[in-house]
């Protein structure tokens, strides 16, 4: 590929991906604020918010994954200059998202059964349940937010998404304070107030997205020009693309939850160190994740234009950039692992264990970046079902068994505990990167041949 092509495409990917990254960081910061503010109120509320977040996050990611299917659809329409079809696709995405959100709301409103199975102390379980009640109020708005957001992403309009994300973060802080401590005559809700604040922020976010989508640049989408009843072909297309994406996100987050539950009986030192390493790697992961979203948009636009060879080149340019960034991030995590551990805790035992786990977190930065960006490119090709299967195989049939055998059994020698599971994660992600890269190579070649024959 010519160097000027690579430079030009990298500039476009950065311009698309950087606002998405900042929006993702703002979303994560909201969770951090919930943790800090509930923890300052009472330790029980901190635990309750953590439990509530762990139960709502898989549902949130599943819904987001389903709706991401609309990004791929809209990006093809935008590339092919079928702008008026973007509005119709988004209206059908909203119809498709409503039943998914309804199921999530029902599960959140009945989470007391799950909390009972978790054997959480009754007073903490009550706070967690009320946290989920408040958060669930915002889930209908979540569908609207994701509908407009994925439409905008599909059109390559990512900067306003960043602004809305930052505004949502800033709104969350005073709302948390009001509901946690019961200001302006409202009842003092403690940690449960974080859930209500999050639910209200989602409705305010929807209002901001609506105002944003009324701008002149979206007029041609015809989003608000007419009402559409459910069209099963449009809904079916979204589900064919989006359900596997949501499924992949769900199985990945459940994997990390399963590992945390397995490690829980080993004591606070191991659990704390595992959480530190997980938190750090999760923050670093947002960089390739945002780049993957940008790759989906650019490759989708180019495929919509009928330029399959160029789309393939963009996909590999993006993955090459992801590899470069992963090498930098891996080196940074490796060299600063002791400093990172010290920043999280003063406990020397947790510091030492966390630093050792961060070594493995640094190792898997490279395969993690490759697999998420390859998956992002495959979404642009609307190829999501086989990638879901590959993720399940890599995570649950390879990564977790390897981690369990190394961490909990003496099959390979002395049980390694948390280190064994992190080796398992690195192994699973390495397999996923190889399988998804191979899948991308196959699908992109097929696409080139298809357009050459046309």
XYZ file of N, CA and C in Angstrom, residues 62-251:
570
model
N -24.990 -6.126 26.298
C -25.741 -6.917 25.322
C -26.628 -6.010 24.474
N -27.343 -5.088 25.130
C -28.205 -4.153 24.396
C -27.374 -3.293 23.449
N -26.256 -2.774 23.955
C -25.376 -1.945 23.119
C -24.875 -2.730 21.918
N -24.517 -4.002 22.139
C -24.037 -4.846 21.049
C -25.087 -5.058 19.979
N -26.327 -5.317 20.413
C -27.419 -5.501 19.449
C -27.598 -4.243 18.604
N -27.586 -3.093 19.257
C -27.815 -1.837 18.546
C -26.637 -1.442 17.654
N -25.423 -1.927 17.970
C -24.252 -1.634 17.132
C -24.453 -2.155 15.706
N -25.308 -3.164 15.566
C -25.624 -3.643 14.224
C -26.095 -2.520 13.314
N -26.749 -1.512 13.900
C -27.228 -0.381 13.093
C -26.079 0.464 12.559
N -24.943 0.479 13.261
C -23.771 1.208 12.755
C -23.320 0.632 11.418
N -23.233 -0.711 11.363
C -22.811 -1.366 10.117
C -23.803 -1.097 8.992
N -25.104 -1.188 9.306
C -26.133 -0.976 8.282
C -26.083 0.460 7.753
N -26.034 1.422 8.680
C -26.025 2.842 8.277
C -24.740 3.225 7.546
N -23.628 2.607 7.924
C -22.363 2.932 7.251
C -22.404 2.493 5.789
N -23.045 1.357 5.504
C -23.202 0.910 4.115
C -24.101 1.877 3.345
N -25.227 2.274 3.963
C -26.128 3.231 3.307
C -25.409 4.543 3.014
N -24.618 5.011 3.982
C -23.917 6.287 3.822
C -22.889 6.198 2.693
N -22.138 5.099 2.662
C -21.137 4.923 1.615
C -21.747 4.836 0.234
N -22.940 4.225 0.156
C -23.626 4.076 -1.135
C -24.493 5.287 -1.475
N -24.451 6.320 -0.621
C -25.240 7.548 -0.805
C -26.746 7.279 -0.767
N -27.142 6.259 0.017
C -28.569 5.990 0.241
C -28.964 6.643 1.577
N -28.806 7.939 1.662
C -28.952 8.646 2.938
C -30.372 8.519 3.493
N -31.374 8.550 2.626
C -32.764 8.494 3.098
C -33.088 7.164 3.767
N -32.340 6.109 3.413
C -32.587 4.801 4.027
C -32.029 4.709 5.447
N -31.129 5.627 5.805
C -30.537 5.611 7.147
C -31.613 5.834 8.207
N -32.534 6.782 7.941
C -33.606 7.052 8.893
C -34.505 5.848 9.091
N -34.876 5.173 7.998
C -35.736 3.993 8.099
C -35.044 2.869 8.859
N -33.769 2.642 8.571
C -33.021 1.600 9.290
C -32.956 1.906 10.783
N -32.797 3.184 11.121
C -32.720 3.570 12.530
C -34.070 3.407 13.216
N -35.152 3.741 12.531
C -36.486 3.528 13.115
C -36.726 2.053 13.396
N -36.299 1.187 12.490
C -36.452 -0.254 12.713
C -35.531 -0.739 13.840
N -34.359 -0.114 13.953
C -33.450 -0.460 15.059
C -34.086 -0.122 16.402
N -34.809 0.993 16.458
C -35.500 1.376 17.696
C -36.586 0.362 18.043
N -37.345 -0.075 17.038
C -38.352 -1.114 17.280
C -37.697 -2.401 17.769
N -36.574 -2.753 17.149
C -35.879 -3.993 17.531
C -35.330 -3.906 18.950
N -34.870 -2.715 19.338
C -34.261 -2.564 20.656
C -35.246 -2.582 21.802
N -36.500 -2.192 21.547
C -37.476 -2.087 22.634
C -37.724 -3.406 23.366
N -38.003 -4.522 22.661
C -38.208 -5.777 23.400
C -36.961 -6.250 24.129
N -35.789 -5.975 23.563
C -34.537 -6.352 24.234
C -34.404 -5.574 25.541
N -34.711 -4.269 25.485
C -34.657 -3.442 26.693
C -35.703 -3.887 27.704
N -36.880 -4.279 27.221
C -37.955 -4.724 28.118
C -37.534 -5.957 28.905
N -36.901 -6.906 28.225
C -36.401 -8.110 28.910
C -35.371 -7.723 29.967
N -34.474 -6.801 29.618
C -33.451 -6.350 30.568
C -34.087 -5.692 31.785
N -35.121 -4.871 31.556
C -35.809 -4.197 32.664
C -36.466 -5.213 33.586
N -37.130 -6.211 32.998
C -37.785 -7.252 33.807
C -36.758 -7.987 34.666
N -35.609 -8.310 34.076
C -34.549 -8.990 34.830
C -34.027 -8.111 35.967
N -33.854 -6.821 35.705
C -33.335 -5.914 36.732
C -34.345 -5.706 37.860
N -35.627 -5.663 37.517
C -36.653 -5.470 38.541
C -36.857 -6.720 39.384
N -36.394 -7.846 38.896
C -36.523 -9.107 39.643
C -35.166 -9.673 40.035
N -34.192 -8.794 40.211
C -32.825 -9.226 40.533
C -32.689 -9.773 41.942
N -33.755 -9.625 42.776
C -33.667 -10.136 44.149
C -33.424 -11.643 44.170
N -33.931 -12.349 43.152
C -33.698 -13.808 43.084
C -32.215 -14.102 42.849
N -31.586 -13.310 41.971
C -30.157 -13.497 41.691
C -29.332 -13.123 42.914
N -29.719 -12.030 43.574
C -28.999 -11.587 44.778
C -29.082 -12.641 45.875
N -30.216 -13.341 45.924
C -30.376 -14.422 46.910
C -29.413 -15.558 46.607
N -29.266 -15.888 45.313
C -28.332 -16.944 44.909
C -26.886 -16.547 45.197
N -26.594 -15.239 45.114
C -25.241 -14.749 45.388
C -24.923 -14.739 46.878
N -25.952 -15.002 47.700
C -25.771 -15.036 49.158
C -25.261 -13.694 49.689
N -25.717 -12.608 49.065
C -25.331 -11.275 49.539
C -26.063 -10.970 50.837
N -25.430 -10.277 51.796
C -26.111 -9.876 53.036
C -27.390 -9.112 52.712
N -28.439 -9.355 53.501
C -29.766 -8.824 53.172
C -29.767 -7.307 53.005
N -29.120 -6.578 53.931
C -29.169 -5.114 53.864
C -28.437 -4.579 52.628
N -27.383 -5.283 52.191
C -26.671 -4.883 50.969
C -27.502 -5.234 49.734
N -28.154 -6.405 49.769
C -28.998 -6.829 48.646
C -30.146 -5.848 48.418
N -30.710 -5.313 49.504
C -31.811 -4.344 49.388
C -31.333 -3.078 48.674
N -30.150 -2.586 49.049
C -29.597 -1.389 48.396
C -29.331 -1.671 46.915
N -28.762 -2.853 46.623
C -28.479 -3.229 45.229
C -29.757 -3.271 44.404
N -30.816 -3.858 44.985
C -32.077 -3.959 44.259
C -32.650 -2.575 43.962
N -32.584 -1.660 44.931
C -33.090 -0.305 44.702
C -32.204 0.466 43.709
N -30.918 0.175 43.708
C -30.016 0.741 42.694
C -30.485 0.320 41.300
N -30.812 -0.961 41.154
C -31.252 -1.487 39.858
C -32.622 -0.943 39.471
N -33.519 -0.727 40.469
C -34.820 -0.122 40.174
C -34.627 1.229 39.492
N -33.761 2.063 40.080
C -33.531 3.399 39.535
C -32.884 3.368 38.162
N -31.898 2.501 38.002
C -31.180 2.400 36.729
C -32.110 1.908 35.629
N -32.993 0.951 35.965
C -33.907 0.375 34.974
C -34.847 1.421 34.390
N -35.147 2.475 35.155
C -36.027 3.534 34.657
C -35.457 4.199 33.404
N -34.143 4.162 33.260
C -33.506 4.813 32.120
C -33.337 3.941 30.900
N -33.648 2.644 30.998
C -33.375 1.741 29.875
C -34.227 2.010 28.629
N -35.497 2.463 28.753
C -36.202 2.852 27.520
C -35.482 3.987 26.791
N -34.941 4.946 27.557
C -34.185 6.045 26.943
C -32.889 5.544 26.328
N -32.309 4.501 26.935
C -31.055 3.938 26.422
C -31.204 3.509 24.968
N -32.350 2.914 24.626
C -32.578 2.467 23.249
C -32.573 3.657 22.295
N -33.237 4.749 22.695
C -33.228 5.944 21.859
C -31.833 6.518 21.685
N -31.072 6.556 22.786
C -29.688 7.058 22.724
C -28.854 6.235 21.757
N -28.947 4.912 21.895
C -28.143 4.030 21.054
C -28.596 4.075 19.599
N -29.908 4.250 19.386
C -30.404 4.351 18.015
C -29.802 5.541 17.285
N -29.860 6.715 17.920
C -29.311 7.924 17.291
C -27.788 7.855 17.237
N -27.184 7.335 18.308
C -25.716 7.256 18.337
C -25.189 6.370 17.211
N -25.779 5.176 17.046
C -25.285 4.265 16.004
C -25.541 4.825 14.610
N -26.643 5.566 14.448
C -26.895 6.232 13.170
C -25.801 7.262 12.884
N -25.486 8.070 13.908
C -24.454 9.100 13.740
C -23.090 8.475 13.469
N -22.777 7.395 14.194
C -21.503 6.708 13.958
C -21.446 6.166 12.540
N -22.547 5.584 12.080
C -22.589 5.047 10.725
C -22.337 6.107 9.669
N -22.691 7.356 10.000
C -22.465 8.472 9.077
C -21.109 9.137 9.305
N -20.357 8.627 10.290
C -19.041 9.192 10.579
C -19.082 10.455 11.415
N -20.221 10.732 12.081
C -20.363 11.932 12.918
C -20.131 11.533 14.381
N -18.882 11.529 14.804
C -18.568 11.030 16.145
C -18.261 12.125 17.163
N -17.938 13.329 16.708
C -17.538 14.387 17.655
C -18.677 14.778 18.607
N -19.921 14.953 18.117
C -21.008 15.276 19.049
C -21.254 14.173 20.080
N -20.962 12.920 19.709
C -21.100 11.814 20.663
C -20.154 12.025 21.840
N -18.961 12.509 21.547
C -17.985 12.827 22.594
C -18.516 13.930 23.511
N -19.080 14.970 22.927
C -19.592 16.096 23.718
C -20.731 15.644 24.623
N -21.636 14.831 24.081
C -22.755 14.318 24.879
C -22.242 13.427 26.007
N -21.226 12.618 25.731
C -20.638 11.761 26.766
C -20.049 12.570 27.908
N -19.333 13.642 27.571
C -18.736 14.498 28.604
C -19.829 15.198 29.414
N -20.862 15.716 28.734
C -21.972 16.377 29.431
C -22.685 15.409 30.379
N -22.863 14.167 29.940
C -23.514 13.155 30.781
C -22.706 12.890 32.039
N -21.398 12.811 31.884
C -20.514 12.614 33.037
C -20.644 13.773 34.023
N -20.662 14.996 33.507
C -20.751 16.178 34.374
C -22.109 16.265 35.066
N -23.173 15.826 34.401
C -24.504 15.813 35.010
C -24.622 14.752 36.095
N -23.911 13.643 35.914
C -24.015 12.523 36.842
C -23.530 12.893 38.250
N -22.523 13.753 38.347
C -21.930 14.079 39.653
C -22.923 14.799 40.570
N -23.531 15.930 40.145
C -24.492 16.582 41.045
C -25.737 15.746 41.315
N -26.199 14.991 40.314
C -27.371 14.140 40.533
C -27.070 13.058 41.563
N -25.889 12.459 41.490
C -25.473 11.507 42.520
C -25.535 12.146 43.904
N -24.965 13.326 44.014
C -24.910 14.019 45.308
C -26.317 14.283 45.850
N -27.203 14.740 44.973
C -28.576 15.063 45.390
C -29.297 13.825 45.914
N -29.197 12.705 45.188
C -29.963 11.514 45.563
C -29.297 10.708 46.678
N -27.971 10.669 46.701
C -27.280 9.925 47.762
C -27.542 10.566 49.121
N -27.421 11.901 49.185
C -27.514 12.598 50.473
C -28.877 13.241 50.718
N -29.800 13.122 49.764
C -31.151 13.630 49.989
C -31.249 15.141 50.056
N -30.771 15.829 49.055
C -30.810 17.288 49.019
C -32.115 17.779 48.371
N -32.426 19.076 48.585
C -33.610 19.730 48.013
C -34.907 19.026 48.420
N -34.943 18.546 49.664
C -36.153 17.929 50.188
C -36.391 16.498 49.751
N -35.480 15.938 48.984
C -35.619 14.546 48.529
C -35.123 13.590 49.606
N -35.631 12.355 49.624
C -35.178 11.391 50.643
C -33.724 10.983 50.431
N -33.028 10.709 51.514
C -31.639 10.254 51.463
C -31.624 8.794 51.021
N -31.028 8.515 49.859
C -31.108 7.182 49.262
C -29.816 6.380 49.365
N -28.706 7.018 49.720
C -27.439 6.299 49.783
C -27.025 5.797 48.406
N -26.426 4.608 48.376
C -25.936 4.044 47.119
C -27.019 3.838 46.082
N -28.262 3.588 46.531
C -29.365 3.406 45.586
C -29.579 4.652 44.739
N -29.204 5.815 45.281
C -29.352 7.062 44.539
C -28.499 7.112 43.288
N -27.388 6.371 43.278
C -26.534 6.313 42.077
C -27.294 5.702 40.907
N -28.110 4.688 41.200
C -28.891 4.051 40.145
C -29.921 4.997 39.559
N -30.626 5.743 40.441
C -31.623 6.700 39.963
C -30.953 7.816 39.171
N -29.800 8.283 39.643
C -29.057 9.321 38.919
C -28.677 8.832 37.526
N -28.212 7.582 37.431
C -27.833 7.015 36.126
C -29.039 6.917 35.200
N -30.198 6.523 35.764
C -31.413 6.437 34.962
C -31.841 7.790 34.421
N -31.772 8.820 35.262
C -32.139 10.175 34.830
C -31.152 10.700 33.788
N -29.866 10.417 33.988
C -28.847 10.848 33.018
C -29.142 10.265 31.636
N -29.620 9.024 31.586
C -29.955 8.415 30.292
C -31.068 9.193 29.588
N -32.077 9.648 30.345
C -33.144 10.444 29.733
C -32.626 11.807 29.266
N -31.754 12.426 30.059
C -31.152 13.701 29.646
C -30.254 13.503 28.422
N -29.574 12.359 28.400
C -28.728 12.024 27.254
C -29.576 11.859 25.994
N -30.742 11.228 26.147
C -31.649 11.067 25.002
C -32.083 12.430 24.466
N -32.399 13.352 25.377
C -32.786 14.698 24.958
C -31.661 15.357 24.158
N -30.426 15.197 24.623
C -29.278 15.769 23.907
C -29.107 15.125 22.535
N -29.304 13.805 22.451
C -29.176 13.116 21.160
C -30.267 13.570 20.182
N -31.484 13.792 20.698
C -32.569 14.255 19.827
C -32.245 15.638 19.263
N -31.802 16.548 20.141
C -31.420 17.895 19.693
C -30.301 17.805 18.655
N -29.324 16.943 18.923
C -28.192 16.748 18.002
C -28.670 16.245 16.646
N -29.632 15.295 16.662
C -30.082 14.686 15.404
C -31.033 15.579 14.617
N -31.458 16.706 15.198
C -32.299 17.662 14.472
C -31.476 18.630 13.629
N -30.159 18.495 13.709
C -29.287 19.386 12.944
C -29.457 19.152 11.436
N -29.088 20.167 10.677
C -29.297 20.167 9.222
C -28.648 18.970 8.532
N -27.487 18.543 9.037
C -26.750 17.463 8.374
C -27.483 16.124 8.423
N -28.526 16.017 9.286
C -29.284 14.765 9.386
C -30.638 14.846 8.687
N -30.956 15.987 8.101
C -32.260 16.161 7.451
C -32.488 15.111 6.369
N -31.450 14.827 5.591
C -31.581 13.887 4.465
C -31.846 12.454 4.912
N -31.619 12.154 6.188
C -31.878 10.786 6.666
C -33.370 10.506 6.777
N -34.196 11.548 6.803
C -35.660 11.450 6.965
C -36.048 10.741 8.260
N -35.201 10.841 9.291
C -35.463 10.131 10.551
C -36.786 10.544 11.167
N -37.085 11.857 11.154
C -38.287 12.359 11.820
C -39.397 12.740 10.844
N -39.215 12.426 9.572
C -40.209 12.849 8.579
C -41.477 12.012 8.621
N -41.360 10.776 9.069
C -42.555 9.934 9.116
C -42.411 8.876 10.201
N -43.552 8.287 10.536
C -43.586 7.195 11.507
C -43.562 5.872 10.748
N -42.813 4.912 11.257
C -42.749 3.590 10.617
C -43.189 2.520 11.598
N -44.088 1.662 11.161
C -44.430 0.482 11.948
C -43.312 -0.546 11.790
N -43.252 -1.534 12.671
C -42.190 -2.551 12.559
C -42.207 -3.235 11.197
N -41.055 -3.295 10.589
C -40.868 -3.991 9.316
C -39.934 -5.162 9.593
N -40.444 -6.370 9.425
C -39.696 -7.540 9.892
C -38.431 -7.785 9.088
N -38.373 -7.288 7.861
C -37.123 -7.449 7.104
C -36.032 -6.552 7.693
N -36.402 -5.320 8.056
C -35.430 -4.406 8.663
C -35.005 -4.852 10.047
N -35.994 -5.278 10.851
C -35.687 -5.762 12.203
C -34.856 -7.040 12.118
N -35.217 -7.900 11.158
C -34.474 -9.150 10.989
C -33.022 -8.909 10.624
N -32.776 -7.914 9.754
C -31.389 -7.599 9.380
C -30.601 -7.128 10.593
N -31.221 -6.262 11.419
C -30.518 -5.778 12.609
C -30.209 -6.931 13.555
N -31.201 -7.803 13.768
C -30.975 -8.929 14.677
C -29.917 -9.892 14.141
N -29.903 -10.107 12.809
C -28.900 -11.003 12.228
C -27.484 -10.479 12.477
N -27.337 -9.152 12.411
C -26.011 -8.555 12.640
C -25.770 -8.295 14.121
N -26.773 -7.724 14.799
C -26.581 -7.231 16.157
C -26.625 -8.259 17.263
N -27.510 -9.257 17.156
C -27.598 -10.246 18.240
C -26.275 -10.974 18.477
N -25.556 -11.414 17.422
C -24.243 -12.034 17.675
C -23.235 -11.070 18.300
N -23.303 -9.770 17.928
C -22.394 -8.795 18.545
C -22.702 -8.679 20.033
N -23.987 -8.539 20.356
C -24.385 -8.488 21.757
C -24.017 -9.758 22.494
N -24.191 -10.903 21.818
C -23.827 -12.180 22.433
C -22.351 -12.269 22.734
N -21.516 -11.789 21.803
C -20.061 -11.821 22.012
C -19.659 -10.952 23.195
N -20.257 -9.751 23.291
C -19.959 -8.878 24.425
C -20.407 -9.516 25.737
N -21.564 -10.155 25.702
C -22.122 -10.782 26.903
C -21.233 -11.919 27.397
N -20.804 -12.805 26.481
C -20.006 -13.958 26.916
C -18.630 -13.530 27.420
